[in-house]
CSV table of C-alpha atoms in Angstrom, one decimal:
chain,number,residue,atom,x,y,z
Z,1,MET,CA,-2.5,-15.5,20.2
Z,2,SER,CA,0.7,-13.5,19.5
Z,3,SER,CA,0.8,-9.8,19.1
Z,4,ILE,CA,0.8,-9.0,15.3
Z,5,GLY,CA,1.8,-6.0,13.3
Z,6,LEU,CA,0.7,-5.6,9.7
Z,7,VAL,CA,2.6,-3.6,7.0
Z,8,LEU,CA,0.9,-3.0,3.7
Z,9,GLY,CA,3.3,-1.6,1.1
Z,10,GLY,CA,2.7,0.5,-2.0
Z,11,GLY,CA,1.9,-1.1,-5.3
Z,12,GLY,CA,-0.9,0.8,-7.0
Z,13,ILE,CA,-4.2,-0.7,-8.0
Z,14,THR,CA,-2.9,-4.1,-8.7
Z,15,GLY,CA,-0.8,-4.1,-5.6
Z,16,ALA,CA,-3.9,-3.3,-3.6
Z,17,ALA,CA,-5.7,-6.3,-5.3
Z,18,PHE,CA,-2.7,-8.5,-4.4
Z,19,GLN,CA,-2.9,-7.4,-0.7
Z,20,LEU,CA,-6.7,-7.9,-0.5
Z,21,ALA,CA,-6.4,-11.5,-1.8
Z,22,THR,CA,-3.4,-12.2,0.5
Z,23,LEU,CA,-5.2,-11.0,3.6
Z,24,MET,CA,-8.3,-12.9,2.7
Z,25,SER,CA,-6.2,-16.1,2.2
Z,26,LEU,CA,-4.6,-15.6,5.6
Z,27,GLU,CA,-8.1,-15.2,7.2
Z,28,LEU,CA,-9.2,-18.4,5.5
Z,29,ALA,CA,-6.1,-20.3,6.5
Z,30,CYS,CA,-5.7,-19.1,10.0
Z,31,GLU,CA,-9.1,-17.7,11.1
Z,32,TRP,CA,-7.1,-14.5,11.9
Z,33,GLU,CA,-8.6,-11.1,11.2
Z,34,ALA,CA,-6.3,-8.4,9.9
Z,35,ASN,CA,-8.1,-5.8,12.0
Z,36,ASP,CA,-6.9,-7.6,15.1
Z,37,SER,CA,-3.4,-6.3,14.4
Z,38,GLU,CA,-1.8,-4.3,17.1
Z,39,ILE,CA,-0.7,-1.7,14.5
Z,40,VAL,CA,-1.3,-1.3,10.8
Z,41,ILE,CA,1.1,0.6,8.5
Z,42,GLY,CA,-0.2,1.6,5.0
Z,43,THR,CA,1.6,3.2,2.1
Z,44,SER,CA,0.0,4.2,-1.2
Z,45,GLY,CA,-2.2,1.3,-2.5
Z,46,GLY,CA,-1.5,-0.3,0.9
Z,47,ALA,CA,-2.9,2.8,2.6
Z,48,TYR,CA,-6.2,2.2,0.8
Z,49,VAL,CA,-6.2,-1.5,2.0
Z,50,ALA,CA,-5.4,-0.3,5.5
Z,51,SER,CA,-8.5,1.9,5.5
Z,52,LEU,CA,-10.6,-1.2,4.6
Z,53,VAL,CA,-8.9,-3.2,7.3
Z,54,ARG,CA,-9.4,-0.7,10.1
Z,55,SER,CA,-13.0,0.1,9.0
Z,56,GLY,CA,-14.0,-3.6,9.0
Z,57,LYS,CA,-14.6,-3.6,5.3
Z,58,LEU,CA,-12.1,-6.2,4.2
Z,59,ASP,CA,-14.4,-8.5,2.2
Z,60,LEU,CA,-15.0,-9.5,-1.4
Z,61,ASP,CA,-17.4,-6.6,-1.9
Z,62,SER,CA,-14.5,-4.2,-1.3
Z,63,LEU,CA,-13.3,-5.2,-4.8
Z,64,VAL,CA,-16.2,-6.8,-6.7
Z,65,ARG,CA,-19.8,-6.0,-6.0
Z,66,PRO,CA,-22.5,-8.6,-6.6
Z,67,GLU,CA,-23.8,-7.2,-9.9
Z,68,GLU,CA,-20.4,-6.5,-11.4
Z,69,ASP,CA,-18.3,-8.2,-14.0
Z,70,THR,CA,-14.5,-7.6,-14.5
Z,71,GLU,CA,-15.0,-4.6,-16.8
Z,72,SER,CA,-17.6,-3.1,-14.5
Z,73,VAL,CA,-15.1,-3.3,-11.6
Z,74,ALA,CA,-12.4,-1.7,-13.8
Z,75,GLU,CA,-14.7,1.1,-14.8
Z,76,ARG,CA,-15.7,1.9,-11.2
Z,77,ILE,CA,-12.1,2.0,-10.2
Z,78,ARG,CA,-11.1,4.3,-13.1
Z,79,ARG,CA,-14.0,6.6,-12.3
Z,80,HIS,CA,-12.9,7.2,-8.7
Z,81,VAL,CA,-9.1,7.1,-9.1
Z,82,PHE,CA,-8.6,9.0,-12.3
Z,83,THR,CA,-10.4,12.3,-11.6
Z,84,LYS,CA,-9.2,15.1,-13.9
Z,85,ASN,CA,-7.3,17.9,-12.3
Z,86,PRO,CA,-9.0,21.3,-13.0
Z,87,SER,CA,-6.0,23.4,-11.8
Z,88,LEU,CA,-2.3,23.1,-12.5
Z,89,GLU,CA,-1.1,25.4,-9.6
Z,90,LEU,CA,2.2,26.2,-11.2
Z,91,GLY,CA,3.1,28.7,-8.5
Z,92,ARG,CA,3.0,26.1,-5.8
Z,93,TRP,CA,5.2,23.8,-7.9
Z,94,LEU,CA,7.7,26.7,-8.5
Z,95,ARG,CA,8.0,27.2,-4.7
Z,96,GLY,CA,7.9,23.7,-3.5
Z,97,GLY,CA,9.6,21.8,-6.3
Z,98,ILE,CA,11.5,23.8,-8.9
Z,99,LEU,CA,13.4,26.3,-6.6
Z,100,PRO,CA,14.4,23.7,-3.9
Z,101,GLY,CA,15.3,21.3,-6.8
Z,102,LEU,CA,17.7,23.8,-8.3
Z,103,ARG,CA,19.5,24.2,-5.0
Z,104,ASN,CA,19.6,20.5,-4.5
Z,105,PRO,CA,19.1,18.7,-7.8
Z,106,GLY,CA,17.3,15.3,-7.7
Z,107,MET,CA,13.8,13.9,-7.3
Z,108,SER,CA,12.6,17.1,-5.6
Z,109,LEU,CA,12.3,18.7,-9.1
Z,110,LEU,CA,9.4,16.3,-9.7
Z,111,MET,CA,7.6,16.9,-6.4
Z,112,GLY,CA,4.6,19.1,-6.6
Z,113,SER,CA,4.7,19.0,-10.4
Z,114,PRO,CA,1.4,19.6,-12.3
Z,115,ALA,CA,-0.4,16.4,-13.1
Z,116,ARG,CA,-3.4,15.2,-15.1
Z,117,TYR,CA,-5.3,13.8,-12.1
Z,118,THR,CA,-6.3,15.1,-8.7
Z,119,PRO,CA,-6.1,13.0,-5.6
Z,120,HIS,CA,-9.5,14.1,-4.5
Z,121,GLY,CA,-10.9,11.2,-6.4
Z,122,LEU,CA,-8.8,8.9,-4.2
Z,123,ALA,CA,-10.4,10.4,-1.1
Z,124,ALA,CA,-13.8,10.0,-2.6
Z,125,TRP,CA,-13.0,6.3,-3.3
Z,126,VAL,CA,-12.3,5.8,0.4
Z,127,GLU,CA,-15.5,7.5,1.3
Z,128,ASP,CA,-17.4,5.3,-1.0
Z,129,GLN,CA,-15.9,2.1,0.4
Z,130,VAL,CA,-15.8,2.8,4.2
Z,131,GLY,CA,-18.6,5.4,4.6
Z,132,PRO,CA,-18.5,7.7,7.7
Z,133,ALA,CA,-15.3,6.0,8.9
Z,134,ALA,CA,-13.5,8.0,6.1
Z,135,HIS,CA,-14.1,11.2,8.0
Z,136,GLY,CA,-12.4,10.1,11.3
Z,137,TRP,CA,-9.5,8.1,12.4
Z,138,PRO,CA,-9.3,4.4,13.5
Z,139,ALA,CA,-9.4,3.8,17.2
Z,140,GLU,CA,-6.6,1.2,17.0
Z,141,PRO,CA,-3.0,2.2,16.1
Z,142,THR,CA,-2.8,3.0,12.4
Z,143,VAL,CA,-0.2,4.9,10.4
Z,144,ILE,CA,-0.6,6.1,6.9
Z,145,THR,CA,2.6,7.4,5.2
Z,146,ALA,CA,3.0,10.3,2.9
Z,147,TYR,CA,5.8,12.6,1.8
Z,148,ASP,CA,5.8,16.3,2.7
Z,149,VAL,CA,6.9,18.1,-0.5
Z,150,GLU,CA,8.3,21.3,1.1
Z,151,ALA,CA,9.8,19.7,4.2
Z,152,ARG,CA,11.2,16.8,2.0
Z,153,ARG,CA,10.5,14.1,4.6
Z,154,ARG,CA,8.0,11.4,5.2
Z,155,VAL,CA,5.0,11.9,7.4
Z,156,GLY,CA,3.2,9.1,9.3
Z,157,PHE,CA,-0.4,10.2,9.7
Z,158,GLY,CA,-1.6,8.7,12.9
Z,159,ALA,CA,1.8,8.7,14.6
Z,160,ASP,CA,2.7,10.9,17.5
Z,161,GLY,CA,3.5,14.5,16.3
Z,162,ALA,CA,1.9,14.1,12.9
Z,163,PRO,CA,-0.8,16.4,11.6
Z,164,ARG,CA,-4.3,15.3,12.5
Z,165,VAL,CA,-6.2,14.4,9.3
Z,166,SER,CA,-9.1,12.2,8.3
Z,167,LEU,CA,-8.6,8.7,7.0
Z,168,ALA,CA,-9.8,9.7,3.5
Z,169,HIS,CA,-7.3,12.6,3.3
Z,170,ALA,CA,-4.4,10.5,4.6
Z,171,VAL,CA,-5.0,7.8,1.9
Z,172,ALA,CA,-5.3,10.5,-0.8
Z,173,ALA,CA,-2.0,12.0,0.3
Z,174,SER,CA,-0.3,8.6,0.6
Z,175,SER,CA,-1.4,7.6,-2.9
Z,176,ALA,CA,-0.7,10.8,-4.9
Z,177,ILE,CA,2.0,9.5,-7.3
Z,178,PRO,CA,4.1,12.3,-8.6
Z,179,LEU,CA,3.6,13.2,-12.3
Z,180,LEU,CA,0.3,11.2,-12.3
Z,181,PHE,CA,-1.5,12.9,-9.5
Z,182,HIS,CA,-1.3,16.5,-8.3
Z,183,PRO,CA,0.0,16.7,-4.7
Z,184,HIS,CA,-2.7,16.5,-2.1
Z,185,GLN,CA,-3.2,19.7,-0.1
Z,186,ILE,CA,-3.9,19.4,3.6
Z,187,ASP,CA,-3.9,22.6,5.7
Z,188,GLY,CA,-1.8,24.4,3.2
Z,189,ARG,CA,0.9,21.7,2.9
Z,190,ALA,CA,1.5,19.5,-0.2
Z,191,TYR,CA,1.9,15.8,0.2
Z,192,VAL,CA,2.7,13.1,-2.4
Z,193,ASP,CA,2.9,9.3,-2.4
Z,194,GLY,CA,4.6,7.8,0.7
Z,195,GLY,CA,6.4,5.4,-1.7
Z,196,VAL,CA,8.7,8.3,-2.6
Z,197,ALA,CA,10.6,7.6,0.7
Z,198,SER,CA,10.0,3.8,1.0
Z,199,GLY,CA,7.6,1.3,-0.4
Z,200,THR,CA,6.9,-0.2,3.0
Z,201,HIS,CA,8.0,1.9,6.0
Z,202,LEU,CA,8.3,-1.2,8.2
Z,203,ASP,CA,10.3,0.6,10.8
Z,204,LEU,CA,7.2,2.6,11.8
Z,205,VAL,CA,5.9,-0.5,13.6
Z,206,LEU,CA,8.3,0.5,16.4
Z,207,ALA,CA,5.6,3.0,17.4
Z,208,SER,CA,3.4,0.1,18.5
Z,209,PRO,CA,2.2,0.4,22.1
Z,210,ARG,CA,3.8,-3.0,22.9
Z,211,LYS,CA,6.5,-5.2,21.4
Z,212,LEU,CA,5.3,-7.4,18.5
Z,213,ASP,CA,5.8,-11.1,18.2
Z,214,LEU,CA,5.2,-11.2,14.5
Z,215,ILE,CA,5.1,-8.6,11.7
Z,216,ILE,CA,3.4,-9.5,8.5
Z,217,VAL,CA,4.7,-7.4,5.6
Z,218,ILE,CA,2.8,-7.6,2.2
Z,219,ALA,CA,5.2,-6.0,-0.3
Z,220,PRO,CA,3.9,-5.8,-3.9
Z,221,MET,CA,6.9,-3.7,-5.1
Z,222,ALA,CA,9.7,-5.7,-3.5
Z,223,ALA,CA,9.5,-8.8,-5.6
Z,224,THR,CA,12.4,-11.2,-5.7
Z,225,GLU,CA,11.3,-13.0,-8.9
Z,226,ARG,CA,11.7,-11.6,-12.3
Z,227,ARG,CA,9.1,-12.1,-15.0
Z,228,ARG,CA,10.0,-12.7,-18.6
Z,229,ARG,CA,10.3,-9.5,-20.6
Z,230,ALA,CA,10.0,-7.4,-17.6
Z,231,PHE,CA,10.2,-3.7,-18.3
Z,232,PRO,CA,13.3,-1.8,-16.9
Z,233,HIS,CA,11.2,0.3,-14.5
Z,234,GLU,CA,9.8,-2.9,-12.9
Z,235,LEU,CA,13.4,-4.1,-12.1
Z,236,VAL,CA,14.4,-0.7,-10.7
Z,237,LEU,CA,11.3,-0.3,-8.5
Z,238,ASP,CA,11.7,-3.9,-7.1
Z,239,ARG,CA,15.4,-3.4,-6.4
Z,240,LEU,CA,14.7,-0.1,-4.6
Z,241,GLY,CA,11.8,-1.7,-2.7
Z,242,ARG,CA,13.9,-4.6,-1.6
Z,243,ARG,CA,16.8,-2.4,-0.5
Z,244,ALA,CA,14.5,-0.1,1.6
Z,245,LEU,CA,12.7,-3.1,3.2
Z,246,GLU,CA,16.0,-4.9,4.1
Z,247,GLU,CA,17.2,-1.7,5.8
Z,248,GLU,CA,14.0,-1.4,7.7
Z,249,MET,CA,14.1,-5.1,8.7
Z,250,ARG,CA,17.6,-4.5,10.2
Z,251,THR,CA,16.3,-1.5,12.2
Z,252,VAL,CA,13.4,-3.6,13.6
Z,253,ALA,CA,15.7,-6.5,14.4
Z,254,GLU,CA,18.1,-4.3,16.3
Z,255,ALA,CA,15.2,-3.0,18.5
Z,256,TRP,CA,13.2,-6.2,18.7
Z,257,PRO,CA,15.6,-9.1,18.1
Z,258,ASP,CA,13.1,-11.8,19.0
Z,259,THR,CA,10.3,-10.5,16.7
Z,260,ASP,CA,9.6,-12.7,13.6
Z,261,ILE,CA,9.1,-10.9,10.3
Z,262,LEU,CA,7.1,-12.6,7.5
Z,263,VAL,CA,7.4,-11.0,4.1
Z,264,LEU,CA,4.8,-11.9,1.5
Z,265,ARG,CA,5.7,-10.9,-2.1
Z,266,PRO,CA,3.9,-11.5,-5.4
Z,267,PRO,CA,5.2,-14.8,-7.0
Z,268,LEU,CA,5.9,-15.0,-10.7
Z,269,GLY,CA,2.4,-16.0,-11.9
Z,270,VAL,CA,0.9,-13.1,-10.0
Z,271,LEU,CA,3.5,-10.6,-11.3
Z,272,ASP,CA,2.3,-11.5,-14.8
Z,273,GLN,CA,-1.1,-10.2,-13.9
Z,274,MET,CA,0.1,-7.2,-12.0
Z,275,ARG,CA,2.7,-5.8,-14.4
Z,276,PRO,CA,3.9,-3.8,-16.2
Z,277,ASN,CA,1.4,-1.1,-15.2
Z,278,PRO,CA,0.4,-1.3,-11.5
Z,279,MET,CA,-2.2,1.4,-12.1
Z,280,ALA,CA,-4.1,-0.7,-14.7
Z,281,ALA,CA,-7.6,-0.9,-13.4
Z,282,ASP,CA,-8.5,-3.8,-15.7
Z,283,ARG,CA,-5.8,-6.0,-14.0
Z,284,ALA,CA,-7.3,-5.7,-10.5
Z,285,VAL,CA,-9.7,-8.7,-10.7
Z,286,PRO,CA,-7.2,-10.9,-12.6
Z,287,THR,CA,-4.5,-10.1,-10.0
Z,288,PHE,CA,-7.0,-10.8,-7.2
Z,289,VAL,CA,-8.0,-14.2,-8.6
Z,290,SER,CA,-4.4,-15.2,-9.4
Z,291,THR,CA,-3.2,-14.3,-5.9
Z,292,LEU,CA,-6.0,-16.4,-4.3
Z,293,ARG,CA,-4.7,-19.4,-6.3
Z,294,ALA,CA,-1.0,-18.6,-5.6
Z,295,MET,CA,-1.5,-18.2,-1.8
Z,296,ARG,CA,-2.4,-21.8,-1.3
Z,297,ARG,CA,1.2,-22.7,-2.3
Z,298,GLU,CA,2.9,-19.6,-0.8
Z,299,LEU,CA,1.4,-20.0,2.7
Z,300,ALA,CA,2.1,-23.8,2.6
Z,301,ALA,CA,5.8,-23.2,2.2
Z,302,PRO,CA,7.5,-24.7,5.3
Z,303,GLN,CA,9.1,-21.4,6.6
Z,304,VAL,CA,5.8,-19.6,6.2
Z,305,TRP,CA,3.5,-22.4,7.5
Z,306,GLY,CA,5.8,-22.7,10.6
Z,307,LEU,CA,5.5,-19.0,11.5
Z,308,LEU,CA,1.7,-19.1,11.0
Z,309,CYS,CA,1.5,-22.1,13.3
Z,310,ASP,CA,3.7,-20.5,15.9
Z,311,HIS,CA,1.8,-17.2,16.0
Z,312,LEU,CA,-1.7,-17.6,14.7
Z,313,GLY,CA,-2.5,-21.2,15.7
Z,314,PRO,CA,-2.7,-24.3,13.5
Z,315,PRO,CA,-3.8,-23.1,10.0
Z,316,ARG,CA,-6.4,-24.9,8.0
Z,317,ALA,CA,-5.7,-26.2,4.5
Z,318,LEU,CA,-6.6,-23.6,1.9
Z,319,ALA,CA,-9.3,-24.8,-0.5
Z,320,VAL,CA,-8.8,-21.9,-3.0
């Protein structure tokens, strides 16, 4: 089998549901396990999915437990993800966001801003899902991206030179959306969502111990289709996501010209379930089910099917 890299982009709760269903569809079609990837890159919602992959917890129970219905799933997600923030920490925002932002106006003014929710609930969610693995780091190459507020640069936890953190803390930092979540504090430094710098961070696969034959990118926030009555923020985020991904693809192509890159994005029918609010917990199960249905068609597209045959062996017909 070819050497495979896996990139799991940001996309909130519904983006994570899309990625779970897409990975399960790939496993059904190709008998390929995502945890066999040479390297896994995770950002924001994709960081949570990466924690499941590397902990061997990529299964249906990671979203829906046997006794749950759709609303029970949504309530459990809300309980973990949306944990009220007891402290505003205005002083830290003044030092790390407002003062640097006045010197160099832009997005930095928003970084470190007080928010309603604390990312500690995100860390607890990882602990609930993967157990003791949340307190360590995967043995296989894994990079979880976040954004260092004061240094104003991305950090790839798990990469050479990055701070050593637990998987739970890395996912919490990577998923701390500015204005919604307070920055996640690790050893006195504040981190926010890795999607601030890029929705995918595909170029980080170049840290793989060996050259890859195929890179699978699952990009919830780089859609090429436009749903009817899409909100303006959807179009902006998708455009920014596509632009960053295209630049990263060029970087990888220059370093590894023979490496194939397969990008899987949400098709129109799935977008209708995911949007307009990617943090809507009640859309997780509908997004998951819609993606399972859509992937039968998406994976069967000639250009996709051909890559799967070349690198993962002859796929089976999906019966989803």
